Coordinates of C-alpha atoms in Angstrom, one line a residue:
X1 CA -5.0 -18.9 -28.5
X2 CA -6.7 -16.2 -28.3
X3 CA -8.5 -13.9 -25.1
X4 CA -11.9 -15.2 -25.5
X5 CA -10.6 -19.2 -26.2
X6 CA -8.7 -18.9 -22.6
X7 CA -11.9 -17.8 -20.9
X8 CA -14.0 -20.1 -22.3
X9 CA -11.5 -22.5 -21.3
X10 CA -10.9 -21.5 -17.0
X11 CA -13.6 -20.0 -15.5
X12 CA -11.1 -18.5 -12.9
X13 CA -9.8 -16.3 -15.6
X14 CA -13.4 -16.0 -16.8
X15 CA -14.0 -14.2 -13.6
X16 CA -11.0 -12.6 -13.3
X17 CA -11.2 -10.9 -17.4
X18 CA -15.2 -9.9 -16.7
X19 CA -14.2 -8.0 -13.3
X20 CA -10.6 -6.3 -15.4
X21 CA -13.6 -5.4 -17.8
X22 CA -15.4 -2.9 -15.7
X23 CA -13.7 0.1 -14.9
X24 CA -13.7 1.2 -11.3
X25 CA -11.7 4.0 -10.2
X26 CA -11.4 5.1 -6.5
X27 CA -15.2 5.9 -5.5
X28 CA -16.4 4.6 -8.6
X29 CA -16.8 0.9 -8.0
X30 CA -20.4 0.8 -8.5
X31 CA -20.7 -1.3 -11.5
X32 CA -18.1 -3.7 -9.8
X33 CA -20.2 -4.3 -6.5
X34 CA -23.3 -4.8 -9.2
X35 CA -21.3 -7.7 -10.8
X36 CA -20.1 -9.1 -7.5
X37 CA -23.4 -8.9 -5.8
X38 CA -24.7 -11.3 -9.0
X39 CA -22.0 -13.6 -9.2
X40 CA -23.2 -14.1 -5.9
X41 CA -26.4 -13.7 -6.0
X42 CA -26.0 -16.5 -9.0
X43 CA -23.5 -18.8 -6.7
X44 CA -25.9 -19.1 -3.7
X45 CA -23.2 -16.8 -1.5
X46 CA -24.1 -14.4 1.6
X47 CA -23.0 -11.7 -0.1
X48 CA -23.9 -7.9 1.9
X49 CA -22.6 -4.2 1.8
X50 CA -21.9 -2.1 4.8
X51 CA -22.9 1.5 4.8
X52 CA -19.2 2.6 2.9
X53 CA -20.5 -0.4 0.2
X54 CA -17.8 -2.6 0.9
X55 CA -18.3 -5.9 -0.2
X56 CA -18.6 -8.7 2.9
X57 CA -18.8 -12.4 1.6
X58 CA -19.7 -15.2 4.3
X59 CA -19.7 -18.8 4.3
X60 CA -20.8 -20.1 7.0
X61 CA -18.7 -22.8 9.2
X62 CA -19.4 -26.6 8.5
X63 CA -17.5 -27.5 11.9
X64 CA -18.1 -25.2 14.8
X65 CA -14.9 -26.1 16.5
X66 CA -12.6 -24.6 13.9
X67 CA -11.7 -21.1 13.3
X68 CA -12.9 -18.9 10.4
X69 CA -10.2 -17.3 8.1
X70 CA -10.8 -14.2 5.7
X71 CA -9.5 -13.2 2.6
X72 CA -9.4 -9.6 1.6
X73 CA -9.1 -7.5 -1.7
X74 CA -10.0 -3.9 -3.4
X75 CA -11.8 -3.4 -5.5
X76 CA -10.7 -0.1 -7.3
X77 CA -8.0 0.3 -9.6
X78 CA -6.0 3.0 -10.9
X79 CA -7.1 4.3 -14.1
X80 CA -9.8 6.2 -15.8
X81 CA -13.3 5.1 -16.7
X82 CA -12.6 4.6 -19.9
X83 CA -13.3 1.2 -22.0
X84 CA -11.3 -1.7 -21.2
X85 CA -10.1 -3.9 -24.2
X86 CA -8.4 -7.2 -23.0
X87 CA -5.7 -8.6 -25.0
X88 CA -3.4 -11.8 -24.8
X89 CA -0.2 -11.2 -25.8
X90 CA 1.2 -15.1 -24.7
X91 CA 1.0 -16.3 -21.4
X92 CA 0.2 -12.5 -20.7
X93 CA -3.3 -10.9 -20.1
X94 CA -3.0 -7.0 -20.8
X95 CA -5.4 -4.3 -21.6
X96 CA -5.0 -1.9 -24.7
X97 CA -3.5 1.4 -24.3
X98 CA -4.4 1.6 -20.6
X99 CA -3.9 0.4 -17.2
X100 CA -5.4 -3.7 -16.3
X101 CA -6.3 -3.1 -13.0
X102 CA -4.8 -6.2 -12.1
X103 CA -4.2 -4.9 -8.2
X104 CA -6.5 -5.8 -7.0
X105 CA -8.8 -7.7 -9.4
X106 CA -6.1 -10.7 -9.3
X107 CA -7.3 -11.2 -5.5
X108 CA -11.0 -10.0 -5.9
X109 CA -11.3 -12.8 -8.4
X110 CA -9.1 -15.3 -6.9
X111 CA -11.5 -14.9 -3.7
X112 CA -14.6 -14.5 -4.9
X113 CA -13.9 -18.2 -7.4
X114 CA -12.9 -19.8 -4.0
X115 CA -16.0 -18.4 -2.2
X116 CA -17.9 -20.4 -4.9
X117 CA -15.8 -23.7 -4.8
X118 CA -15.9 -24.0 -1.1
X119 CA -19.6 -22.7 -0.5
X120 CA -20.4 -25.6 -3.1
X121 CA -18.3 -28.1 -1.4
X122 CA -20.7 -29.6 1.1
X123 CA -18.3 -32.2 2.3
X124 CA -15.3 -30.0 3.4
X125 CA -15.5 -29.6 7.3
X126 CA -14.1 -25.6 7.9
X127 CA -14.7 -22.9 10.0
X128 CA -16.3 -20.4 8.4
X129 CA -14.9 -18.4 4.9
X130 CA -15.3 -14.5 5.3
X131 CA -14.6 -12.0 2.7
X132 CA -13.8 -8.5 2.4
X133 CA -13.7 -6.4 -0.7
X134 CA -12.9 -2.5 -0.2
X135 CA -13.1 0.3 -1.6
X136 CA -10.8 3.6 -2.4
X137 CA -7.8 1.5 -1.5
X138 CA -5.6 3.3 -4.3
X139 CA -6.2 7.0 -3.1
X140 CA -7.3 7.3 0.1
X141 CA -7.5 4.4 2.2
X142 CA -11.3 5.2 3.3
X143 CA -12.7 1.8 2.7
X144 CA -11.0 0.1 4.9
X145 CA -11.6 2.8 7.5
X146 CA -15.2 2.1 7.0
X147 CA -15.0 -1.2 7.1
X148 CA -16.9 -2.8 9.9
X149 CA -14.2 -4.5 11.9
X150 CA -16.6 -5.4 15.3
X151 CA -18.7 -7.9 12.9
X152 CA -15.7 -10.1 11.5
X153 CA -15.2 -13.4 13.1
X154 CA -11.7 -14.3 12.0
X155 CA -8.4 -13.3 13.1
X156 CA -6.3 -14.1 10.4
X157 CA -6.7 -12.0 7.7
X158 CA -4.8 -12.5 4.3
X159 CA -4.7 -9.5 2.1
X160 CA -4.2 -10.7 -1.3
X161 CA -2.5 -8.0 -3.0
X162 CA 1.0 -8.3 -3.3
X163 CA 2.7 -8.2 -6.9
X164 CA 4.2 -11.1 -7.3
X165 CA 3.6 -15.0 -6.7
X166 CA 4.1 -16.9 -3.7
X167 CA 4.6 -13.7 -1.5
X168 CA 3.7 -13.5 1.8
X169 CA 4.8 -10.5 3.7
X170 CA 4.7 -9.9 7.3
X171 CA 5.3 -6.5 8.1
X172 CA 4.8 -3.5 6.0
X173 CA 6.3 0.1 6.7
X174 CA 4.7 3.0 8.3
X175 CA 4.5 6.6 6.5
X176 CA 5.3 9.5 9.1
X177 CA 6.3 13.1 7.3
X178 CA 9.1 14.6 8.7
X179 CA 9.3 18.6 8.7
X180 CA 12.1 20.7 9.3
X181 CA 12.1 24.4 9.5
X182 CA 15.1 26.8 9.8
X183 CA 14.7 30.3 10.5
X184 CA 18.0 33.3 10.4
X185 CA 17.0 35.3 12.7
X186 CA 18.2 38.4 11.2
X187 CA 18.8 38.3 7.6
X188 CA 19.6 41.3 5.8
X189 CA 21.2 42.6 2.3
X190 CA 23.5 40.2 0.7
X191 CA 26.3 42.7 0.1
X192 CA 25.9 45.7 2.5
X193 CA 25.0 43.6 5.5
X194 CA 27.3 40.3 3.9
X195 CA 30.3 41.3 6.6
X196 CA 28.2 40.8 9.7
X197 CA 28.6 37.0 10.9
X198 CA 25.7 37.3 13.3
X199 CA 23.3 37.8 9.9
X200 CA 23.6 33.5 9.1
X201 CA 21.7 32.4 5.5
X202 CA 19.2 29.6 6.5
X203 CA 19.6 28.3 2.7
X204 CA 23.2 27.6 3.8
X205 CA 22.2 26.7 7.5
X206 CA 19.6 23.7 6.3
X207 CA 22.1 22.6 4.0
X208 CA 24.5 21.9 7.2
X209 CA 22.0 20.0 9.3
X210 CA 20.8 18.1 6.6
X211 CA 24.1 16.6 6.2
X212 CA 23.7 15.4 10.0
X213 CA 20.6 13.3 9.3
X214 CA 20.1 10.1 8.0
X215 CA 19.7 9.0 4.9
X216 CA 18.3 6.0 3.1
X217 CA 18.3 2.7 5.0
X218 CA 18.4 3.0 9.1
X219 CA 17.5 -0.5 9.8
X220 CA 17.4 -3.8 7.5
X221 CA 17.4 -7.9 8.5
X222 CA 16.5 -11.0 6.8
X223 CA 13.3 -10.1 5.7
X224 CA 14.0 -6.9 3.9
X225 CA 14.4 -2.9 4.5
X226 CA 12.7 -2.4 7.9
X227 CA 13.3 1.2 8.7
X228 CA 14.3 4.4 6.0
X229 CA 14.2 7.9 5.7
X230 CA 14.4 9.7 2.3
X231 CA 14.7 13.4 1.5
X232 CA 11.8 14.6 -0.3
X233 CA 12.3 18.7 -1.0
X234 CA 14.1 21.6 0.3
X235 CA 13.0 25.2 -0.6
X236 CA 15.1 27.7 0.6
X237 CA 16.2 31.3 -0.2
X238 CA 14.6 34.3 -2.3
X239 CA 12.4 32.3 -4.4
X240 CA 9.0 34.0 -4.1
X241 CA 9.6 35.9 -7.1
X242 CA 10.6 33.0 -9.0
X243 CA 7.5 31.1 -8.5
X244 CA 4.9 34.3 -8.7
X245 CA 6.8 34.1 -12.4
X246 CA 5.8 30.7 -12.9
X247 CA 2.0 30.5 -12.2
X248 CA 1.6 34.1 -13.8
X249 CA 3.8 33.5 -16.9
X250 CA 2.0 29.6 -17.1
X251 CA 6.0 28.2 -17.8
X252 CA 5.2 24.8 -18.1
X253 CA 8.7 23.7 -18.8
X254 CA 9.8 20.7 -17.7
X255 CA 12.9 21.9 -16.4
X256 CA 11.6 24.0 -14.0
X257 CA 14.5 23.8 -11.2
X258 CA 16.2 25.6 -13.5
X259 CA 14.1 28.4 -14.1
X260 CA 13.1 28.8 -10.0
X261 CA 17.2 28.8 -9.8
X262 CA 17.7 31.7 -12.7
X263 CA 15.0 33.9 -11.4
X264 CA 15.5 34.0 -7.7
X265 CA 16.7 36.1 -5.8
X266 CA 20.6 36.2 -5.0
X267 CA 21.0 39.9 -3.3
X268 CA 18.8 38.6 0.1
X269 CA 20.8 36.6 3.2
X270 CA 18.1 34.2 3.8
X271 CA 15.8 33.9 6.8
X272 CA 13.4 31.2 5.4
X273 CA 14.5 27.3 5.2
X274 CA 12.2 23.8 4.9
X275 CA 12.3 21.0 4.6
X276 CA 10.8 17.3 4.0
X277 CA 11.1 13.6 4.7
X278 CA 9.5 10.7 4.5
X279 CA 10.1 8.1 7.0
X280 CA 9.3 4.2 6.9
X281 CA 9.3 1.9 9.1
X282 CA 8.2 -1.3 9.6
X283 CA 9.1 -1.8 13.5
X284 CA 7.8 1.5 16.3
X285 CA 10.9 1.1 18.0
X286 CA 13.2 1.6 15.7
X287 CA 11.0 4.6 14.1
X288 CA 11.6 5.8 17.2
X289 CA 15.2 5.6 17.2
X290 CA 15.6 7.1 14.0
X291 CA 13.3 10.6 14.9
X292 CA 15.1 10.6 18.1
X293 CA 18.4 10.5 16.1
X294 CA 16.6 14.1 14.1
X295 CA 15.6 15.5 16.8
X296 CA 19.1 15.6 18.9
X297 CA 20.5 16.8 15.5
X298 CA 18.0 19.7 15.6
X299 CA 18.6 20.1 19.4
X300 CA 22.3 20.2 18.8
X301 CA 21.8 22.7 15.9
X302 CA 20.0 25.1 18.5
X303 CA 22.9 25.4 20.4
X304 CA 25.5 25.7 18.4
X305 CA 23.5 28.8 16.9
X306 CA 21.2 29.8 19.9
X307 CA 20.4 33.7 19.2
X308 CA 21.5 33.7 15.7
X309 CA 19.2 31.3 14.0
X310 CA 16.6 28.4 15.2
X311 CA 15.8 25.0 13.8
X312 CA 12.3 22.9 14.4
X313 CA 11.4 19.8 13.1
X314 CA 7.8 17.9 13.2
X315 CA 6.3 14.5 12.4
X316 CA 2.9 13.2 11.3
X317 CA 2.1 10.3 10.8
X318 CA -0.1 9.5 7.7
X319 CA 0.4 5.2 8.1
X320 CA 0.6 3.3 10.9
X321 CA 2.9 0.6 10.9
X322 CA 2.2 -3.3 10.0
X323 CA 4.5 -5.0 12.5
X324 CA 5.5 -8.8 12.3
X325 CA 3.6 -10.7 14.6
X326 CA 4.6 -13.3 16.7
X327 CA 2.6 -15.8 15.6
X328 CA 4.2 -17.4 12.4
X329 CA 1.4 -20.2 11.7
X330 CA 0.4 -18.7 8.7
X331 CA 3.8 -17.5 6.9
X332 CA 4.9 -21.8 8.3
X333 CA 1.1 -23.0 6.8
X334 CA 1.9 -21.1 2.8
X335 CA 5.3 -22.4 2.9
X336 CA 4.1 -26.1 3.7
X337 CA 1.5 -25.2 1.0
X338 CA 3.8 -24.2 -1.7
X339 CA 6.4 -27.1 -1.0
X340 CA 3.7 -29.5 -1.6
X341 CA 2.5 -27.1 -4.8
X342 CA 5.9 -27.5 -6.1
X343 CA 6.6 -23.9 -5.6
X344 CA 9.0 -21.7 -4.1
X345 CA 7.5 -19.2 -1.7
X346 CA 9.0 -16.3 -0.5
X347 CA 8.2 -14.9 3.4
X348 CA 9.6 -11.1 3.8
X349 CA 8.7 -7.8 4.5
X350 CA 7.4 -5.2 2.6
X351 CA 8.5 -1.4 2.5
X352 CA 5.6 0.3 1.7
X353 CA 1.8 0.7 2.8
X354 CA -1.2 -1.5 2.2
X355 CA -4.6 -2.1 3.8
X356 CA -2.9 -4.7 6.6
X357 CA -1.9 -1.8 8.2
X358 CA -5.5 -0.5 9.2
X359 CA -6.2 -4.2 10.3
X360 CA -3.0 -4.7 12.2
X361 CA -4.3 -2.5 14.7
X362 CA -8.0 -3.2 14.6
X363 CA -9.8 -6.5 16.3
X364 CA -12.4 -8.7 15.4
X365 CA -15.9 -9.4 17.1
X366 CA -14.3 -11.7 19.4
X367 CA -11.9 -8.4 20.7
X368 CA -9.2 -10.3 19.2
X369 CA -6.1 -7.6 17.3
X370 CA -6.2 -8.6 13.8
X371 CA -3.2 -10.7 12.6
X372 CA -2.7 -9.7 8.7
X373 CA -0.5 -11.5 6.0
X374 CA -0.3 -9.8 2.7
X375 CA 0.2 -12.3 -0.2
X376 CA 1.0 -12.4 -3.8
X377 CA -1.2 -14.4 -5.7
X378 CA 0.6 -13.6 -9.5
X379 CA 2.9 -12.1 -11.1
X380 CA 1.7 -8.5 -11.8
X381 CA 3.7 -6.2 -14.4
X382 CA 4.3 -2.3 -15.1
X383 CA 1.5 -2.0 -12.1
X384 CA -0.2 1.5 -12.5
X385 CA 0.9 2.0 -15.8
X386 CA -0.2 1.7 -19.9
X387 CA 1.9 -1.1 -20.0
X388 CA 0.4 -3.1 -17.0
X389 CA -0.2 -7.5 -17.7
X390 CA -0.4 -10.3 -15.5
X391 CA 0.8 -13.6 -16.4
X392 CA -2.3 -16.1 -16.0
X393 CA -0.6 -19.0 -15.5
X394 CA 0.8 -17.4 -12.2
X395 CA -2.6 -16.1 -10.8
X396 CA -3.7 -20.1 -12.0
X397 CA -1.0 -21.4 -9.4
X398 CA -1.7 -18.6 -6.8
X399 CA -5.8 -19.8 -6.7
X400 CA -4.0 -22.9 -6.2
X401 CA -2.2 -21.7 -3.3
X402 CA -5.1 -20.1 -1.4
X403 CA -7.6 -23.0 -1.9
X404 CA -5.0 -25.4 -0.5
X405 CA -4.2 -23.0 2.6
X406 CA -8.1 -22.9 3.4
X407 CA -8.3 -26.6 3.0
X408 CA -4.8 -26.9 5.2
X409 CA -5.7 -24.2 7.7
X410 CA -8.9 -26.3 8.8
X411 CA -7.3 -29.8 8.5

């Protein structure tokens, strides 16, 4: 079978194939929105664009007393603007020579097919289907900061962009930066001045309080990694030089550690020392914990060499975090779902960002917070890269899963 017999065949992957069609970069969704407005337009859907041109779907409720539920996607992908040439390669749906854009089209699709089923189902009594599709999700972030939270009427928000079937996560990590600065406070000439021990080297000084901090996993449970810290970079010592030689010479080699390390400086004690971390966390408290832990290193540091050298360290946070709610009525609902689907779900968190972190602490026209699930809806590949495919019969099954949430969430 070929690409063209399959989407003749399922008008899910119809949909899905025409959206993987269009390219759509960050801040280049137009042509996207166009096709989603029509489909719309074509369906009979309320379909509108705030000021940022998200995308907001609404069905309206069919019984009053129930509560609305909303599905959310991006819409931008990570790739170029160039063509987009779909290929099946078996049960897998791939483009040639370039990224598929499967995040997010997988849940832009999924949603938008569902929006059509159940605004043409007359006979299904629900509370209401809303519908978010975002822009800039891959770079940035900004669409969701745009979006107009005050005008949605759910609470429960399910973000279908997870990256394999069956998920549903229900916390995410935050992203703080972590920077630490060590100064020598005198410095000095690496062989005249090398016999005075109140000249310390902060190369050698950051190397000895990095190896009090933490590294790697602080905190795990059942559900996965919860909070980590990583070491991203240290520069240190008499490298100036080194790099001046870089940009002017244009050495574009790829082993340029090696060339920073032959052409710096060696004859300097060094006053200059930094460095960075990342730090995730899917639970404030323990975050918390886990700077305070860097921070009484640092403070011990001071002391041991107050007047000879002096150590800072900063945090800034560029995520907040996604923390599990106590509410588990969705994460029980997709499991009851997928039992009776004959298939296995899987309910843990996730240690990285998404948009459920901008709605976990944002609330809906009723001032209610947001309560976000992120779920998986297929079985997405080599994500981001040349090599990126989806297997359809996965995102058939994850359709499968949603519509019979929706259907269970107002029973």
């Amino acid at each position: 079978m070929d690409i063209e017999t399959l989407r003749k065949n399922n008008e899910l992957l119809d949909v899905f194939c025409s959206l993987a069609e269009i390219p759509s970069p960050s801040l280049h969704e137009e042509k996207v929105i166009e096709w989603i407005q029509n489909f719309c337009k074509n369906n009979g859907i309320n379909c509108s664009l705030d000021s940022y041109k998200n995308v907001y779907i609404y069905i309206p409720a069919t019984d009053e007393t129930k509560e609305p539920i909303m599905f959310s996607s991006h819409m931008d992908v990570v790739g170029d603007a160039s063509p987009i040439e779909l290929q099946l390669d078996g049960n897998f749906i791939k483009a040639n020579n370039r990224t598929l854009g499967a995040d997010d089209k997988v849940g832009v699709a999924s949603a938008l097919y569902l929006a059509k089923e159940i605004a043409k189902n007359k006979e299904l009594k629900h509370g209401g289907l809303e519908i978010t599709f975002t822009r800039d999700e891959e770079t940035n972030m900004s669409g969701i900061e745009h979006v107009e939270f005050s005008k949605i009427k759910s609470k429960y928000i399910l973000v279908c962009d997870a990256d394999k079937l069956a998920q549903v996560q229900i916390s995410g990590a935050s992203y703080t930066n972590a920077k630490l600065y060590v100064k020598g406070l005198i410095g000095g000439h690496s062989g005249i001045d090398i016999g005075d021990k109140t000249r310390l080297n902060a190369a050698k000084l950051i190397a000895e309080l990095l190896n009090d901090f933490p590294q790697g996993v602080y905190y795990e449970d059942n559900t996965g990694v919860i909070t980590s810290c990583n070491l991203g970079a240290i520069v240190a010592g008499g490298i100036q030089n080194a790099v001046k030689s870089l940009v002017d010479d244009n050495i574009n080699s790829p082993d340029y550690i090696k060339t920073i390390t032959e052409k710096s400086s060696t004859n300097i004690i060094n006053t200059d020392a930094r460095a960075s971390y990342s730090i995730r966390s899917a639970s404030v408290e323990k975050e918390e914990e886990l700077k305070n832990i860097m921070k009484k290193c640092v403070e011990n540091f001071n002391k041991k060499y107050e007047g000879l050298a002096k150590a800072e360290i900063t945090f800034e946070i560029h995520l907040p975090p996604f923390e599990k709610a106590d509410d588990d009525s969705i994460p029980e609902l997709h499991t009851k779902v997928c039992k009776k689907l004959g298939i296995q779900n899987e309910v843990s968190s996730f240690h990285a960002g998404a948009e459920t972190h901008i709605y976990a602490h944002q609330k809906n026209s009723k001032g209610e917070t947001f309560m976000p699930f992120l779920l998986g809806l297929a079985d997405v590949f080599n994500m981001h890269s040349a090599n990126e495919k989806v297997d359809y019969t996965t995102l058939l099954k994850g359709y499968e899963i949603i519509k019979e949430l929706f259907k269970e969430f107002n029973s």
